[in-house]
Tab-separated table of C-alpha atoms in Angstrom:
chain	number	residue	atom	x	y	z
T	1	GLY	CA	-45.413	47.503	22.657
T	2	ALA	CA	-42.323	47.559	20.604
T	3	GLY	CA	-39.768	47.453	23.817
T	4	VAL	CA	-39.611	47.489	27.440
T	5	SER	CA	-41.027	50.777	29.017
T	6	GLN	CA	-40.104	51.686	32.328
T	7	SER	CA	-41.602	54.465	34.577
T	8	PRO	CA	-40.590	56.880	35.788
T	9	SER	CA	-37.063	57.567	33.914
T	10	ASN	CA	-35.911	59.684	37.041
T	11	LYS	CA	-37.133	59.650	40.918
T	12	VAL	CA	-35.768	61.498	43.694
T	13	THR	CA	-37.282	60.550	47.174
T	14	GLU	CA	-36.481	61.387	50.732
T	15	LYS	CA	-35.012	58.811	52.987
T	16	GLY	CA	-37.582	56.801	54.199
T	17	LYS	CA	-40.373	57.354	51.863
T	18	ASP	CA	-42.128	54.401	49.600
T	19	VAL	CA	-41.454	54.232	45.851
T	20	GLU	CA	-43.014	51.932	43.066
T	21	LEU	CA	-41.114	51.395	40.014
T	22	ARG	CA	-42.893	50.136	37.132
T	23	CYS	CA	-42.188	48.236	34.093
T	24	ASP	CA	-44.358	47.164	30.799
T	25	PRO	CA	-42.452	44.500	28.937
T	26	ILE	CA	-42.980	43.433	25.471
T	27	SER	CA	-46.301	41.955	24.635
T	28	GLY	CA	-46.060	38.312	24.944
T	29	HIS	CA	-42.951	37.782	26.817
T	30	THR	CA	-43.784	35.615	30.111
T	31	ALA	CA	-40.546	35.912	31.386
T	32	LEU	CA	-39.592	39.306	33.249
T	33	TYR	CA	-36.675	40.173	35.429
T	34	TRP	CA	-35.638	43.126	37.782
T	35	TYR	CA	-32.088	43.708	37.969
T	36	ARG	CA	-30.049	46.848	40.027
T	37	GLN	CA	-27.239	48.625	38.907
T	38	ARG	CA	-24.903	50.722	41.242
T	39	LEU	CA	-22.447	53.020	40.089
T	40	GLY	CA	-19.494	51.062	39.010
T	41	GLN	CA	-20.670	47.668	39.747
T	42	GLY	CA	-22.339	44.987	37.638
T	43	LEU	CA	-25.936	44.332	37.283
T	44	GLU	CA	-27.247	42.824	40.309
T	45	PHE	CA	-30.432	40.352	39.886
T	46	LEU	CA	-33.416	40.881	42.189
T	47	ILE	CA	-36.355	39.177	41.147
T	48	TYR	CA	-37.673	36.729	38.106
T	49	PHE	CA	-41.093	36.162	37.004
T	50	GLN	CA	-42.647	33.567	35.007
T	51	GLY	CA	-45.968	34.796	34.146
T	52	ASN	CA	-47.249	36.213	37.325
T	53	SER	CA	-45.310	33.859	39.513
T	54	ALA	CA	-41.970	34.845	40.872
T	55	PRO	CA	-39.850	31.356	40.812
T	56	ASP	CA	-36.829	33.151	42.180
T	57	LYS	CA	-36.886	36.057	44.312
T	58	SER	CA	-33.473	35.305	45.845
T	59	GLY	CA	-31.945	38.342	45.102
T	60	LEU	CA	-34.341	40.793	46.759
T	61	PRO	CA	-31.936	42.597	49.071
T	62	SER	CA	-34.315	42.736	52.077
T	63	ASP	CA	-37.968	42.535	53.174
T	64	ARG	CA	-38.102	46.523	52.249
T	65	PHE	CA	-38.413	45.275	48.573
T	66	SER	CA	-41.302	43.372	46.704
T	67	ALA	CA	-42.396	43.226	43.627
T	68	GLU	CA	-45.799	41.895	41.908
T	69	ARG	CA	-46.670	41.058	38.307
T	70	THR	CA	-50.215	41.165	36.539
T	71	GLY	CA	-50.959	38.240	34.359
T	72	GLU	CA	-48.249	38.292	31.747
T	73	SER	CA	-48.003	42.206	31.897
T	74	VAL	CA	-47.059	45.149	34.017
T	75	SER	CA	-44.782	44.553	37.244
T	76	THR	CA	-44.001	46.861	39.979
T	77	LEU	CA	-41.112	46.981	42.162
T	78	THR	CA	-41.926	48.676	45.419
T	79	ILE	CA	-39.330	49.670	47.953
T	80	GLN	CA	-40.559	50.529	51.479
T	81	ARG	CA	-38.792	52.885	53.842
T	82	THR	CA	-36.021	53.778	51.221
T	83	GLN	CA	-32.602	54.114	52.291
T	84	GLN	CA	-29.548	56.183	50.418
T	85	GLU	CA	-27.788	52.496	49.806
T	86	ASP	CA	-31.231	52.028	47.720
T	87	SER	CA	-29.759	54.749	45.164
T	88	ALA	CA	-29.236	53.088	42.067
T	89	VAL	CA	-30.698	52.409	38.218
T	90	TYR	CA	-33.495	49.926	38.433
T	91	LEU	CA	-33.656	47.674	35.260
T	92	CYS	CA	-36.488	45.752	33.648
T	93	ALA	CA	-35.940	42.956	31.276
T	94	SER	CA	-38.234	40.745	29.576
T	95	SER	CA	-37.695	37.400	27.444
T	96	LEU	CA	-39.890	35.463	25.181
T	97	VAL	CA	-38.159	32.044	24.754
T	98	GLY	CA	-35.829	32.261	28.356
T	99	THR	CA	-32.864	33.241	29.731
T	100	ALA	CA	-30.501	31.509	27.159
T	101	TYR	CA	-31.654	33.636	24.516
T	102	GLY	CA	-30.945	37.085	25.648
T	103	TYR	CA	-32.932	39.703	27.484
T	104	THR	CA	-34.430	42.891	26.032
T	105	PHE	CA	-34.083	45.517	28.557
T	106	GLY	CA	-35.972	48.912	29.590
T	107	SER	CA	-33.949	51.989	29.848
T	108	GLY	CA	-34.188	51.693	33.348
T	109	THR	CA	-35.203	53.881	36.556
T	110	ARG	CA	-32.494	56.031	38.291
T	111	LEU	CA	-33.849	56.229	41.639
T	112	THR	CA	-31.909	58.904	44.036
T	113	VAL	CA	-32.612	58.615	47.889
T	114	VAL	CA	-31.611	62.098	49.349
S	1	THR	CA	-17.307	37.476	44.809
S	2	GLN	CA	-17.723	38.253	41.144
S	3	LEU	CA	-18.858	35.196	39.359
S	4	LEU	CA	-17.669	36.773	35.712
S	5	GLU	CA	-14.704	38.832	35.667
S	6	GLN	CA	-13.742	41.212	32.701
S	7	SER	CA	-10.857	42.583	31.909
S	8	PRO	CA	-9.851	45.478	31.287
S	9	GLN	CA	-12.319	47.339	33.215
S	10	PHE	CA	-11.436	50.347	31.151
S	11	LEU	CA	-10.172	51.196	27.918
S	12	SER	CA	-9.407	54.476	26.103
S	13	ILE	CA	-8.101	54.318	22.459
S	14	GLN	CA	-7.812	56.083	19.073
S	15	GLU	CA	-10.209	55.225	16.169
S	16	GLY	CA	-8.768	52.832	13.823
S	17	GLU	CA	-7.147	50.672	16.891
S	18	ASN	CA	-7.960	46.973	17.738
S	19	LEU	CA	-9.141	45.700	21.255
S	20	THR	CA	-9.862	42.432	23.107
S	21	VAL	CA	-12.147	42.308	25.801
S	22	TYR	CA	-11.883	39.283	28.296
S	23	CYS	CA	-14.657	37.622	30.269
S	24	ASN	CA	-13.465	34.862	32.817
S	25	SER	CA	-15.049	32.478	35.189
S	26	SER	CA	-13.719	29.483	37.168
S	27	SER	CA	-18.020	28.296	36.520
S	28	VAL	CA	-19.342	26.492	33.469
S	29	PHE	CA	-22.043	28.314	31.716
S	30	SER	CA	-24.746	26.905	29.259
S	31	SER	CA	-24.741	30.207	27.347
S	32	LEU	CA	-22.901	33.767	27.360
S	33	GLN	CA	-24.336	36.643	25.863
S	34	TRP	CA	-22.620	39.932	25.155
S	35	TYR	CA	-24.227	43.217	25.589
S	36	ARG	CA	-23.295	46.819	25.062
S	37	GLN	CA	-24.771	49.706	27.272
S	38	GLU	CA	-24.714	53.754	26.688
S	39	PRO	CA	-25.575	56.111	28.964
S	40	GLY	CA	-29.043	56.595	30.455
S	41	GLU	CA	-29.890	53.554	28.298
S	42	GLY	CA	-30.364	49.495	29.109
S	43	PRO	CA	-27.864	46.893	27.888
S	44	VAL	CA	-28.717	45.838	24.381
S	45	LEU	CA	-27.559	42.302	23.511
S	46	LEU	CA	-25.253	41.871	21.056
S	47	VAL	CA	-24.764	38.002	20.299
S	48	THR	CA	-25.201	35.018	22.222
S	49	VAL	CA	-22.820	31.851	22.594
S	50	VAL	CA	-23.941	28.560	23.523
S	51	THR	CA	-21.240	25.973	21.953
S	52	GLY	CA	-17.807	25.583	23.455
S	53	GLY	CA	-15.450	26.781	21.113
S	54	GLU	CA	-18.088	28.795	19.060
S	55	VAL	CA	-17.163	31.974	17.038
S	56	LYS	CA	-19.658	34.420	15.947
S	57	LYS	CA	-18.601	37.565	13.784
S	58	LEU	CA	-21.032	40.655	13.572
S	59	LYS	CA	-19.806	43.004	11.292
S	60	ARG	CA	-16.172	44.392	12.904
S	61	LEU	CA	-17.219	42.354	16.092
S	62	THR	CA	-15.899	38.874	16.710
S	63	PHE	CA	-17.157	36.518	19.783
S	64	GLN	CA	-15.588	34.015	21.126
S	65	PHE	CA	-16.930	31.398	23.660
S	66	GLY	CA	-14.053	29.033	25.331
S	67	ASP	CA	-13.858	25.019	24.567
S	68	ALA	CA	-14.552	24.674	28.369
S	69	ARG	CA	-17.640	27.120	28.199
S	70	LYS	CA	-16.044	29.254	31.076
S	71	ASP	CA	-14.588	32.246	29.393
S	72	SER	CA	-15.469	34.406	26.325
S	73	SER	CA	-13.639	37.210	24.542
S	74	LEU	CA	-15.123	39.925	22.416
S	75	HIS	CA	-12.406	41.659	19.669
S	76	ILE	CA	-13.073	44.710	18.195
S	77	THR	CA	-11.348	45.484	14.705
S	78	ALA	CA	-10.815	49.194	13.817
S	79	ALA	CA	-12.860	50.792	16.357
S	80	GLN	CA	-14.886	53.553	15.753
S	81	PRO	CA	-16.324	56.157	18.026
S	82	GLY	CA	-19.675	54.687	17.742
S	83	ASP	CA	-18.272	51.612	19.453
S	84	THR	CA	-18.005	53.709	22.940
S	85	GLY	CA	-19.885	52.502	25.526
S	86	LEU	CA	-20.180	49.719	28.271
S	87	TYR	CA	-19.557	46.149	27.240
S	88	LEU	CA	-21.253	43.336	29.688
S	89	CYS	CA	-21.041	39.946	29.738
S	90	ALA	CA	-23.220	37.601	30.945
S	91	GLY	CA	-23.730	34.081	31.727
S	92	ALA	CA	-26.573	31.475	32.088
S	93	GLN	CA	-25.986	28.457	34.162
S	94	GLY	CA	-28.013	25.131	33.805
S	95	GLY	CA	-31.013	25.333	36.075
S	96	SER	CA	-31.177	28.861	36.463
S	97	GLU	CA	-33.525	31.476	35.103
S	98	LYS	CA	-31.447	34.456	35.851
S	99	LEU	CA	-28.120	35.993	34.193
S	100	VAL	CA	-25.142	36.550	35.999
S	101	PHE	CA	-23.279	39.856	34.699
S	102	GLY	CA	-19.604	41.298	34.989
S	103	LYS	CA	-19.040	44.525	35.964
S	104	GLY	CA	-18.642	45.778	32.260
S	105	MET	CA	-15.942	47.267	30.496
S	106	LYS	CA	-15.776	50.827	29.579
S	107	LEU	CA	-14.723	51.514	25.994
S	108	THR	CA	-14.113	55.249	25.061
S	109	VAL	CA	-12.846	55.563	21.199
S	110	ASN	CA	-11.525	59.132	20.253
S	111	PRO	CA	-11.650	60.424	16.973
């Protein structure tokens, strides 16, 4: 596609429910990143994929968070047993040549846990 | 501890004024990037600087990477309302594939 596509754009869920967030990167971009942006905070790294492997998942906050990627395409971030502190904008980015030359971000998924 | 400190955090100015945003760290970066983010959208890459002392100009925006590759600045000349947004700096460190972001500078340019 022309850009990075994320869905849904907004998600309201009840505390304790599981949610799945989807990211469709730019075609041909081998690197894919998930970040979290909480109100008033900078972007917080969650996980990095190169192809369908995740060499760096050091930013996942707890074992309630997991992510997978199919080949060099779609990625899904899953949050189990959501908590109110999980409320944030979840941003996905992809890159063709790696970190040094910048990311293309999607518009994000705004997750609200009530 | 925030690896990249941005200042100021908020700025509200009148159209036509100049401004400078700073991005500072005690760490060395192999490259540094600036992004602009508008409400409801993801950050959009403005520039990447990779060489210490490098200066890049993008229309009314001038970006500088410090000689020691620990800091950067963004200068906007004659700001316009369309410049309003959140300006984020982000650094890449050798051997790591993730960018580290500052908290951003929220700019409002009033007509």
